[in-house]
Structures are given as structure tokens and as C-alpha cells.
Coordinates of C-alpha atoms in Angstrom, one line a residue:
X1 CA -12.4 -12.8 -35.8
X2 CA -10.4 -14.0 -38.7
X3 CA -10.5 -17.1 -40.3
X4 CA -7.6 -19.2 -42.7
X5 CA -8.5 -19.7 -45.9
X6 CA -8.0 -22.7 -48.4
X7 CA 6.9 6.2 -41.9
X8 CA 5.8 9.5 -41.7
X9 CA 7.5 13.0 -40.9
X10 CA 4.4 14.2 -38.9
X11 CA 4.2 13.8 -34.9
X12 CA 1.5 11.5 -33.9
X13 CA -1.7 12.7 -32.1
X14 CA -4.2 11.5 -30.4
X15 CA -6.6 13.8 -32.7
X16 CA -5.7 11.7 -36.0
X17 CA -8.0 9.4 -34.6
X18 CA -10.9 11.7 -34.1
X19 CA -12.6 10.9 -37.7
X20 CA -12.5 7.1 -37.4
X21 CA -13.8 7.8 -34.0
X22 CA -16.7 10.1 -35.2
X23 CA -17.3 7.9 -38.5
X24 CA -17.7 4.9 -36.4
X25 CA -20.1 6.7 -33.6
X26 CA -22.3 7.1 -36.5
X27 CA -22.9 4.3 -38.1
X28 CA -23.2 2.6 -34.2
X29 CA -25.4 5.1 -33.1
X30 CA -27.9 4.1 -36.3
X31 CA -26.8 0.2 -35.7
X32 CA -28.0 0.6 -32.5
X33 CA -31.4 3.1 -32.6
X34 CA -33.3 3.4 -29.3
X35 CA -31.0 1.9 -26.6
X36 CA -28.3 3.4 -24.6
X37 CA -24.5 3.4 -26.2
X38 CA -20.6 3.0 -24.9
X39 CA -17.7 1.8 -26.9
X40 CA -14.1 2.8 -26.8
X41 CA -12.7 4.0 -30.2
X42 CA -9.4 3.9 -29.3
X43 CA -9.5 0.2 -28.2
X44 CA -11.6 -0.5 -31.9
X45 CA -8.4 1.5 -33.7
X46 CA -5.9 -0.3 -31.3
X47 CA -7.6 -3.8 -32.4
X48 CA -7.5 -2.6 -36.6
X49 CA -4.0 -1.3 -36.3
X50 CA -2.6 -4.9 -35.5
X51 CA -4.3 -6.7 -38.3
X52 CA -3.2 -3.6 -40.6
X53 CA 0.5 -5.1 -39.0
X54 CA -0.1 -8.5 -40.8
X55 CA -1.9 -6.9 -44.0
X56 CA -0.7 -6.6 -48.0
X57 CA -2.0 -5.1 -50.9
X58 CA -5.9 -4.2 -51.1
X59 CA -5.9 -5.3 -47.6
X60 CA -3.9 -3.2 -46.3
X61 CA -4.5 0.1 -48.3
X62 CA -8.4 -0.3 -47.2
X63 CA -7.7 -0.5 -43.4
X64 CA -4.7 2.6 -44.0
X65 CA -7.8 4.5 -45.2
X66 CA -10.2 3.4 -42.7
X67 CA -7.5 4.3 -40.4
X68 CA -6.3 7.7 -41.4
X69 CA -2.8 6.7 -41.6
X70 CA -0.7 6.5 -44.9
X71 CA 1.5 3.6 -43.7
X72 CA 2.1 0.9 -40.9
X73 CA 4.8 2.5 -39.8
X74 CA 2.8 5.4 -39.1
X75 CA 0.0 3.8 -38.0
X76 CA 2.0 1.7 -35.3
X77 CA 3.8 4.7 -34.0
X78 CA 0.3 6.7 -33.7
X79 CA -1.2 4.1 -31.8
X80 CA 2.3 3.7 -29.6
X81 CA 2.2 7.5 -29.0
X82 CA -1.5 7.4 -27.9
X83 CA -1.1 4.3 -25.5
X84 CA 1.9 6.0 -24.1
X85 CA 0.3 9.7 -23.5
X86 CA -3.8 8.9 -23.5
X87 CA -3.3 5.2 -21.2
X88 CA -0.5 6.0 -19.1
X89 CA -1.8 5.5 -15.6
X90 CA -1.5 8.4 -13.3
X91 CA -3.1 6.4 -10.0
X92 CA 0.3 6.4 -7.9
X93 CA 0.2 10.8 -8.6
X94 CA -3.2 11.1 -7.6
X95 CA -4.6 11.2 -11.2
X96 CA -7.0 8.6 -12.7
X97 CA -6.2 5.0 -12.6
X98 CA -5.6 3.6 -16.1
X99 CA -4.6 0.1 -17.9
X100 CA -4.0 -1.0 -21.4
X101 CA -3.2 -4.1 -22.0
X102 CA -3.4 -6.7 -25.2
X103 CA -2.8 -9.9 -26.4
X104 CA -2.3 -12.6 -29.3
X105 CA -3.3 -15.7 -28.6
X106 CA -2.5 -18.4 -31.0
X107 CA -2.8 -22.4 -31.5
X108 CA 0.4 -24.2 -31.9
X109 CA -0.9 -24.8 -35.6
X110 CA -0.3 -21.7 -36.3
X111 CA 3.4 -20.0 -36.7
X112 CA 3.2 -16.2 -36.8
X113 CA 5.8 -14.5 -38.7
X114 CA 8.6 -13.0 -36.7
X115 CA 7.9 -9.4 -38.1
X116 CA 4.6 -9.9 -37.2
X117 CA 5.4 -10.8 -33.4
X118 CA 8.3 -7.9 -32.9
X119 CA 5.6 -5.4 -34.4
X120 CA 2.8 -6.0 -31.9
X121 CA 4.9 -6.3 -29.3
X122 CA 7.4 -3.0 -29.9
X123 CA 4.5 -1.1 -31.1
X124 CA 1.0 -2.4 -29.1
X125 CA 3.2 -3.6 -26.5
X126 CA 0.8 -7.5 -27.0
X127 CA 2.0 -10.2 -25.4
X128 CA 1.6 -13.7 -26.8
X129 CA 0.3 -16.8 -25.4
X130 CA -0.4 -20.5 -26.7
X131 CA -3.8 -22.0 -26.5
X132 CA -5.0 -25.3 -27.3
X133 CA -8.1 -23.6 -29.6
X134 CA -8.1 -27.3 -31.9
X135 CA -8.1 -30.0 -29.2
X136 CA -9.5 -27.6 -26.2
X137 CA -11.5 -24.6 -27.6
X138 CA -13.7 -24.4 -24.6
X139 CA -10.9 -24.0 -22.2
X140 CA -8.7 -21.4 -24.6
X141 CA -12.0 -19.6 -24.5
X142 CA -12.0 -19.1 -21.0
X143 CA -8.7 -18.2 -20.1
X144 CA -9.3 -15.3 -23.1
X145 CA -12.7 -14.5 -21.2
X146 CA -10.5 -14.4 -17.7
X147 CA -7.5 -12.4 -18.7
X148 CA -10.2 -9.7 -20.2
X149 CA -12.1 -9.9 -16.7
X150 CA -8.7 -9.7 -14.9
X151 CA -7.2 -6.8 -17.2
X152 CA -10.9 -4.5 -16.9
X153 CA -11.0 -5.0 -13.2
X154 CA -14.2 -7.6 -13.9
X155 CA -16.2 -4.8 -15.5
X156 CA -16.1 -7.2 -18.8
X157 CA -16.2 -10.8 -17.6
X158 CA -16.1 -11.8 -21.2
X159 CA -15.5 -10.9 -25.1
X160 CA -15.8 -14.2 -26.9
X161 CA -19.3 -15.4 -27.8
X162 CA -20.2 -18.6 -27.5
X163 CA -19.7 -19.0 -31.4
X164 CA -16.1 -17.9 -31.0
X165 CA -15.3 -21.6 -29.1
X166 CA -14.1 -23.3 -32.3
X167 CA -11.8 -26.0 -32.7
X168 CA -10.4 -24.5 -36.2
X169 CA -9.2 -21.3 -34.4
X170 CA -6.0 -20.3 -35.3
X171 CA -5.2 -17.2 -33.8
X172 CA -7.7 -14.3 -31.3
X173 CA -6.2 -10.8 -30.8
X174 CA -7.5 -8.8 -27.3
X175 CA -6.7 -5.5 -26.1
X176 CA -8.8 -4.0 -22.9
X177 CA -8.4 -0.5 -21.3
X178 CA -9.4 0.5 -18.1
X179 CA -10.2 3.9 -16.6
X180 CA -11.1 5.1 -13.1
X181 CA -11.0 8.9 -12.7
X182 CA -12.5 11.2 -9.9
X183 CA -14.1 14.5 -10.6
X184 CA -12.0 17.4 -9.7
X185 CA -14.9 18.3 -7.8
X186 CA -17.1 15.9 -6.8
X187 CA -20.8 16.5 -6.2
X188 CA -22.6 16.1 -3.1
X189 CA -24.6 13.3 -2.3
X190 CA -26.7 14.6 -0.2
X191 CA -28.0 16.9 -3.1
X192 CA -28.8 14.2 -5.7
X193 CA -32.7 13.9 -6.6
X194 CA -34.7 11.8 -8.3
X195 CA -36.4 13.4 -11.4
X196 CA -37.8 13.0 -14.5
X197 CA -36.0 11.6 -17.6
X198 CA -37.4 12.6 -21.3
X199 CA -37.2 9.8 -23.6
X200 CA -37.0 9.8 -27.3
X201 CA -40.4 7.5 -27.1
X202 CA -42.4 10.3 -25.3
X203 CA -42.0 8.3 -21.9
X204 CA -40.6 9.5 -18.6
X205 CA -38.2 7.2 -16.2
X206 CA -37.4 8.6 -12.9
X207 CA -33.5 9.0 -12.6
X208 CA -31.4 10.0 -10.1
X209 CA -29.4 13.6 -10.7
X210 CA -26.2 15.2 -10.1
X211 CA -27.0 18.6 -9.1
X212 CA -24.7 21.9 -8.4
X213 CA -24.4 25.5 -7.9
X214 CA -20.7 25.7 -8.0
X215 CA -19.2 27.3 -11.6
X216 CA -19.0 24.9 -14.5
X217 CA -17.2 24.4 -18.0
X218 CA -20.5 24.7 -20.1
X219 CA -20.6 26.4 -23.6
X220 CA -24.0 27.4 -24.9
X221 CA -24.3 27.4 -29.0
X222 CA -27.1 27.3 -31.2
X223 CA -29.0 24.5 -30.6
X224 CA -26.9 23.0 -27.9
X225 CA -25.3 23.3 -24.7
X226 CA -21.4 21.3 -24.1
X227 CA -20.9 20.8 -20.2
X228 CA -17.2 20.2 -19.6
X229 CA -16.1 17.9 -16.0
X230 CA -12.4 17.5 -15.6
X231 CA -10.9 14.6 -14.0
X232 CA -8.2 15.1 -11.0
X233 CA -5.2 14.9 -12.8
X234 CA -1.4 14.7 -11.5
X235 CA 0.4 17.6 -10.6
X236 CA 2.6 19.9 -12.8
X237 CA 6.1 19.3 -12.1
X238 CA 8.7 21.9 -13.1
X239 CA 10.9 21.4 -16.3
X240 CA 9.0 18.3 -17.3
X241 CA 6.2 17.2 -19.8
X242 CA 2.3 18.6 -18.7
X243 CA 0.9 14.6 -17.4
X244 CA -2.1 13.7 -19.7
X245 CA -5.5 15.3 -18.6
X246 CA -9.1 13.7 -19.1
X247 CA -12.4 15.1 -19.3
X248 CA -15.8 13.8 -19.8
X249 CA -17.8 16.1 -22.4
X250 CA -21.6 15.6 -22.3
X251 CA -23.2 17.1 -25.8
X252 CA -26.8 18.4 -24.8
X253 CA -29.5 19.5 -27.7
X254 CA -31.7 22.1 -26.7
X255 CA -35.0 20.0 -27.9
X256 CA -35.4 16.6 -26.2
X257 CA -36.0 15.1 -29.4
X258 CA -32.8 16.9 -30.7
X259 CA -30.3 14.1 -30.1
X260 CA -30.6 12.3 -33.6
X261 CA -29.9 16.0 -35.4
X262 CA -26.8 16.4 -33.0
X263 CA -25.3 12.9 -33.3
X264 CA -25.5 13.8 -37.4
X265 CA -23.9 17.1 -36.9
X266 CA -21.3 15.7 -34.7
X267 CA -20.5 12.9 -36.9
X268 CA -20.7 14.5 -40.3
X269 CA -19.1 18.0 -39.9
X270 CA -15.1 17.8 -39.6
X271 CA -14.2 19.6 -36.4
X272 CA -17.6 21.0 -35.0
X273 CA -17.4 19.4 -31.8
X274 CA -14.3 20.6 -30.8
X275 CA -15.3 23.8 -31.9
X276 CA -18.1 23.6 -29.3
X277 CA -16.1 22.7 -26.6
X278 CA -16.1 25.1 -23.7
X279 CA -12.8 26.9 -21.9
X280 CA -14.2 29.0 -19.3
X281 CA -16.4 28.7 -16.3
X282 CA -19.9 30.0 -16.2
X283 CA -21.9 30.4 -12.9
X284 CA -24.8 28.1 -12.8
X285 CA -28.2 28.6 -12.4
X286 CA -30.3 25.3 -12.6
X287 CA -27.8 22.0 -12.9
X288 CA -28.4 18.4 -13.4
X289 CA -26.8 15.8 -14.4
X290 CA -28.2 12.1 -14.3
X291 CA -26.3 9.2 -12.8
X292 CA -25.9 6.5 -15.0
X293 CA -24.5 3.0 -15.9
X294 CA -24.8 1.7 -19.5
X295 CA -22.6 -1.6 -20.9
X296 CA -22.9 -2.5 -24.7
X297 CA -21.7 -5.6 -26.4
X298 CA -22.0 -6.2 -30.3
X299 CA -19.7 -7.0 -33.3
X300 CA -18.6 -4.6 -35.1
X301 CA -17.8 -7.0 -38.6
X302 CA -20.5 -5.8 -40.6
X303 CA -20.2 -1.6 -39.6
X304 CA -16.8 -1.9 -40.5
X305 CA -17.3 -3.8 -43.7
X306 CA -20.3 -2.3 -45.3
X307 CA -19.9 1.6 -43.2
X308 CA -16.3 2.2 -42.5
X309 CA -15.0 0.4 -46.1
X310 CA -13.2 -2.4 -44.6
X311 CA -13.9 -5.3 -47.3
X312 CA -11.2 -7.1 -48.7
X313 CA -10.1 -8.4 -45.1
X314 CA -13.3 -9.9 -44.4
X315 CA -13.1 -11.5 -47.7
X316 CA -11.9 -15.0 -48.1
X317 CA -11.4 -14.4 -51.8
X318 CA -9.3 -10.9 -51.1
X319 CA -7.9 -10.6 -47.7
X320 CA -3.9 -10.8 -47.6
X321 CA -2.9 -11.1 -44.4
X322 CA 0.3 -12.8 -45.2
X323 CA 2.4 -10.9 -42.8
X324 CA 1.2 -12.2 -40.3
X325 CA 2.2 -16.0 -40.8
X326 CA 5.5 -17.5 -40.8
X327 CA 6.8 -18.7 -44.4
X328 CA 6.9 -23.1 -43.6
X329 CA 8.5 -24.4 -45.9
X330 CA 7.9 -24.8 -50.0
X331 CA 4.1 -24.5 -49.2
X332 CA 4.3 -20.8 -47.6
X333 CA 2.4 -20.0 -44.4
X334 CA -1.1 -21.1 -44.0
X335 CA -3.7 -17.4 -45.2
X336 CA -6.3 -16.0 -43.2
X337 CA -9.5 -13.7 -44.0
X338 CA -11.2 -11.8 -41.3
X339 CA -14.3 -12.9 -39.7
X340 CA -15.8 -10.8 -36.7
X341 CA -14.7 -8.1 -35.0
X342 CA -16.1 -8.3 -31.2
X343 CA -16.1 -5.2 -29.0
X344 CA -17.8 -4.4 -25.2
X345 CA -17.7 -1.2 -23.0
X346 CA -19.3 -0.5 -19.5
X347 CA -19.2 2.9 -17.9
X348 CA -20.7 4.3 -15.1
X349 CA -20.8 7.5 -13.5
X350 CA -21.6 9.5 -10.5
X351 CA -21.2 11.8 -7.8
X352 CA -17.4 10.8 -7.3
X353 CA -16.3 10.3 -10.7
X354 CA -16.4 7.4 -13.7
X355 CA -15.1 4.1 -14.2
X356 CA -15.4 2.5 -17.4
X357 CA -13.6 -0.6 -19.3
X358 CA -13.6 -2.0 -22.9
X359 CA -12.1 -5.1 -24.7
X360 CA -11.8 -5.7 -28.1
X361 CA -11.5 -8.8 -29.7
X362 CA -10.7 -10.4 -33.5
X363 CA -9.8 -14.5 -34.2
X364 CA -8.2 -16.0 -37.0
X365 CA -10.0 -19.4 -38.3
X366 CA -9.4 -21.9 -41.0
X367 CA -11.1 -21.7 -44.6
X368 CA -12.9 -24.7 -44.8
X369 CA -15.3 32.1 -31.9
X370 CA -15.6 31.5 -27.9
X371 CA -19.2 33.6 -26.7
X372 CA -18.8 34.0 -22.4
X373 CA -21.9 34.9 -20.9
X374 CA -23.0 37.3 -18.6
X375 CA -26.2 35.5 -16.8
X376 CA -26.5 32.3 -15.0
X377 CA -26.4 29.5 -17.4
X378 CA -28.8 26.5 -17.1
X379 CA -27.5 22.6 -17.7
X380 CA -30.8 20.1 -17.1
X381 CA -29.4 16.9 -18.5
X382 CA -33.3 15.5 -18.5
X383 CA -33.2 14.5 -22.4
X384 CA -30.9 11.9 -24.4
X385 CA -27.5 13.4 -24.7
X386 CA -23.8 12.5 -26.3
X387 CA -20.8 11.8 -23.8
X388 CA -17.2 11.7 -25.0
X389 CA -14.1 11.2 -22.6
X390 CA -10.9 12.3 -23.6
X391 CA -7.4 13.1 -22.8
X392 CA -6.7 17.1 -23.6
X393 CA -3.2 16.8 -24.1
X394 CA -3.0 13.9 -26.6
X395 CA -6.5 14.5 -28.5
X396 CA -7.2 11.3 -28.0
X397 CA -11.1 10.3 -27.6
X398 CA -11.3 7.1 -25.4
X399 CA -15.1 6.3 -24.3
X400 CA -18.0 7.7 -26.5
X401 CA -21.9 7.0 -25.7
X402 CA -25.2 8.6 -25.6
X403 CA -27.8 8.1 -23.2
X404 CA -31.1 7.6 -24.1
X405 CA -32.5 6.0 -20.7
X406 CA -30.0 6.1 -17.8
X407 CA -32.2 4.3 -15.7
X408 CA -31.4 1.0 -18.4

């Protein structure tokens, strides 16, 4: 939330937005010790990258960093090239159903510049809406709350707290993406089982598993195991761009206490987990994989301020987010500081495929080498474990999580 107060030469990928998205799994992975975890990075760097659009100075050269990018120009047209490959839906060509969309909602109070406006719509493609947050700030709340549920398919039925419903609102940004992809082979059913689940605790919860004997992507490294499940994609068509592809990744320590280790080494090593991704099929020997449903709400204000570096925007005395307000007058446009950063994800998955959603929200407020083996490779998924999906052409990571109970 925010608050007032009184072009490069390199072609954009989705993998420049792999280090935010492994800095940030960290620091919410030890934010949030002992329970289950989904967020979306892409829809956290979506929601930075527009108030990096409306940021000067200090302001703007800490979210730049944060970002990876070394302007706005480059950081819009990252983000455009990512929505555009990573988001595009792919439902109508028998590849997983997909929406992005966004929004800037502001208070008649409240003039955004006309830079500001062209750039979030040209580049986040963000509509904008007028609310009544001063006189009406219960009812501006739920319309926000409403398009959210109505653009995540009612997976997220809401994103504003109950704090957010302020009459000195001046200004809420909102982006939610949607995902629904089947396997490209589905498991049976009739072979799922209900099993034991190692906790981190030393307790057991009885889950219900995936199993197979069919071949799967599955890399085995020291200390690990990476189990690869594409989704159905669209097919190839002659002469004409490969459609994105998405797979779900599940990262699985060998010791099921390992997970802690793992998340650190993931997080803290520059490229190690792509180098342990897998590219080949292995026959299987034992296989299962647990069914599960996690959803996670939280802000994300004080992870990006104190973890990720982001200060001066959340500072009333610093922030300059004078791009973003029109110039009225003698007296200039009216400044505005950051104040919380909102963010919720839901995913669940099972024998036919996953569906997950996240929305991110901010408000602006007055001041007042590759090893193949030879043997049958085992994949028990009975112990916590990391999950990343992702679209393979683009780079792009768009759902992260680890599961420490599925049956939570």
C-alpha cells in the first residue's frame, strides 16, 4: 500500500527474474517457518515494476536493484515480454488456461500523471478505474475484493485487509494471474493411496499419493532428487514461434529433515537449481507424489524493506514517487510513500493437473554435467519438498512453494 505524504540493448527473459524470485523465496520461506508456502513471483515483480513506473531518485535506483533491471524502460519491457510469452493463455489450443490481468484504482482526489497512465497501460497492460476510497471506502474495497475474485476464477475472493478500507486512500494497484494446466499424462485415480507424510516436527499425517510406474523427468544429485511433470501444451505449428511450455518442478532432499539445507542452497547459490533440473526420462521404480492444496496470504512490506533492500519507498521522509501524480497547478502534485505490499496464492494439485491463482496488491494513502541412470530410480515425495512452476521457453518462474504438511 502507499500512502501521500505532507532502455536496454539485451532481449528480455523470463530468467532475469529468477534472482528476485530466489531472493524473495528465502526470506518467505524464513518469514514463514513451519507452515506450508505458495506465492507467485512474477505477480510480486509485476506489482514492484509499476511503482518503479512512478519512482525518482533513491527511490527508484533501490527498486532497479531489487529488480535486476538497470532502467524503467528495461524493466517495463521485461515484464511486457514475460506477460506476453509466460501468461499468454493457450486454453482455445488445448494448452493450459491462463489470465493476467491488473489494475489502478484511484480516488477522484487524486490525478495520476499522464506518463504514469500510458506506462501501465502500454507496458502492464492495467486498466484504470475510479473509486470513491474518501467518502465510500467500504464499497471501493469490495469491488477491488470482487474484480480479484472474478479475475482468479474465485480462488482469491479477496486481497485487501480489513485495514486497507481507509477513507484517506488515494490510489490501490492489483494484478492477479491465473493458471489451470493438465498433466501431459495424468495419473490414475484408481491408484492413489493414502500414506504416511514425514513432517519437519517428527509427526506423521496421512496424505493421499500420486503414484506411477510409467517413465518420468527425475534427476538424481547429491543430496537430492528433481522430478520434472510437464503440462499439455499447444501444438507445434510449422514456421511459427515454439507456444510457451510449463512444468511443475518438485525439489526433493534425500533426508526428511533436509528441506531447510535445500531451500538455502536453492536460494543462495546462482544457478544451482537449474543445473539440477532433469532432461531425460528414467524408468521408475517406487513413485509418489502427494496431493495437495496450500493458500498463503501475508504482506510482503517489511521482507521487501528490511530483506530485499526496498527502503526509501516505504519511507515517508525518502520515497519519490512523483511520477506518478499529475503536476496541479503552482503547488505540484500531491507525494506519496509506500505502505504495504499485500500478496495471496492458492494452488492445488492432483491426479489431472494444477490450478493455482495469485493477486497482488499495493495502495497509495495520504501523510497525515547431466548423469542418466541405468536402474530404476525411486521418487517418494513423503518428506517436505520445494515446488516451482515455470514456463521453459520464457525462463519465467510463476508459482513457488514448499510443502511441509499437504494434508494443511
Amino acid at each position: 500500500m502507499i500512502r501521500h505524504r505532507g532502455t536496454s540493448s539485451s532481449r528480455p527473459n523470463g530468467a532475469a527474474l529468477t534472482p528476485f524470485a530466489l531472493r524473495l523465496t528465502k526470506h518467505l520461506a524464513a518469514a514463514n517457518n513451519g507452515a506450508n508456502l505458495v506465492f507467485s513471483p512474477l505477480s510480486v515483480y509485476a506489482a514492484l515494476a509499476v511503482l518503479a513506473a512512478g519512482a525518482r531518485g533513491r527511490t527508484l535506483l533501490e527498486l532497479l536493484a531489487a529488480l535486476g533491471a538497470r532502467s524503467r524502460d528495461d524493466l517495463a519491457a521485461l515484464v511486457a515480454a514475460v506477460v506476453a510469452r509466460a501468461l499468454a493463455d493457450q486454453s482455445r489450443s488445448g494448452g493450459p488456461a491462463i489470465a493476467f490481468a491488473s489494475a489502478v484504482w484511484h480516488d477522484a482526489a487524486f490525478a495520476a500523471s499522464p506518463g504514469f497512465r500510458a506506462t501501465i497501460a502500454n507496458s502492464f497492460s492495467a486498466e484504470t478505474r475510479a473509486v470513491d476510497f474518501h467518502n465510500e471506502p467500504g464499497e471501493a474495497a469490495d469491488e477491488i475484493n470482487s474484480w480479484v475474485a472474478k479475475a482468479t476464477n474465485n480462488l482469491i475472493n479477496s486481497i485487501l485487509a480489513p485495514s486497507s478500507r481507509r477513507p484517506d486512500t488515494s490510489l490501490i494497484f492489483t494484478n492477479a494471474i491465473y493458471f489451470k494446466g493438465k498433466w501431459e499424462e495424468p495419473f490414475y485415480k484408481t491408484k492413489t493411496i493414502t500414506d504416511k507424510f514425514y513432517r519437519l516436527d517428527g509427526r506423521t499425517a496421512k496424505a493421499r499419493f500420486m503414484r506411477s510406474d510409467t517413465s518420468q523427468f527425475i534427476s538424481v544429485r547429491d543430496g537430492l532428487k528433481v522430478l520434472k511433470l510437464p503440462y499439455k501444451t499447444a501444438p507445434l505449428v510449422p514456421h511459427a514461434p515454439p507456444p510457451p511450455r510449463h512444468s511443475m518442478y518438485v525439489f526433493l532432499p534425500d533426508a526428511r529433515h533436509g528441506l531447510p539445507k535445500l531451500v538455502e542452497k536453492i536460494t543462495s547459490m546462482p544457478g544451482f537449481w537449474r543445473h539440477q533440473l532433469p532432461d531425460t526420462r528414467v524408468p521408475v521404480g517406487e513413485f509418489r507424489l502427494p496431493k495437495f492444496k496450500l493458500s498463503f496470504g501475508t504482506s510482503l512490506t517489511r521482507v521487501l524493506r528490511d530483506g530485499m533492500g526496498i527502503r526509501a519507498a516505504f519511507d515517508a521522509r525518502l520515497a519519490d514517487l512523483s511520477e506518478m501524480a499529475a503536476v496541479e497547478g503552482s503547488g505540484g502534485g500531491v507525494p506519496v510513500f509506500a505502505d504495504e505490499v499485500c500478496h495471496r496464492a492458492v494452488v492445488e494439485v492432483n491426479e489431472e493437473g494444477t490450478e493455482a491463482a495469485a493477486a497482488s496488491g499495493m495502495s497509495f494513502m495520504p501523510l497525515c554435467p547431466r548423469w542418466i541412470p541405468t536402474k530404476l530410480v525411486d521418487f517418494v515425495a513423503d518428506h517436505p519438498f520445494v515446488f516451482f512452476v515455470v514456463e521453459e521457453v520464457s525462463g519465467a518462474i510463476m508459482f513457488v512453494g514448499h510443502v511441509l504438511d499437504p494434508t494443511n
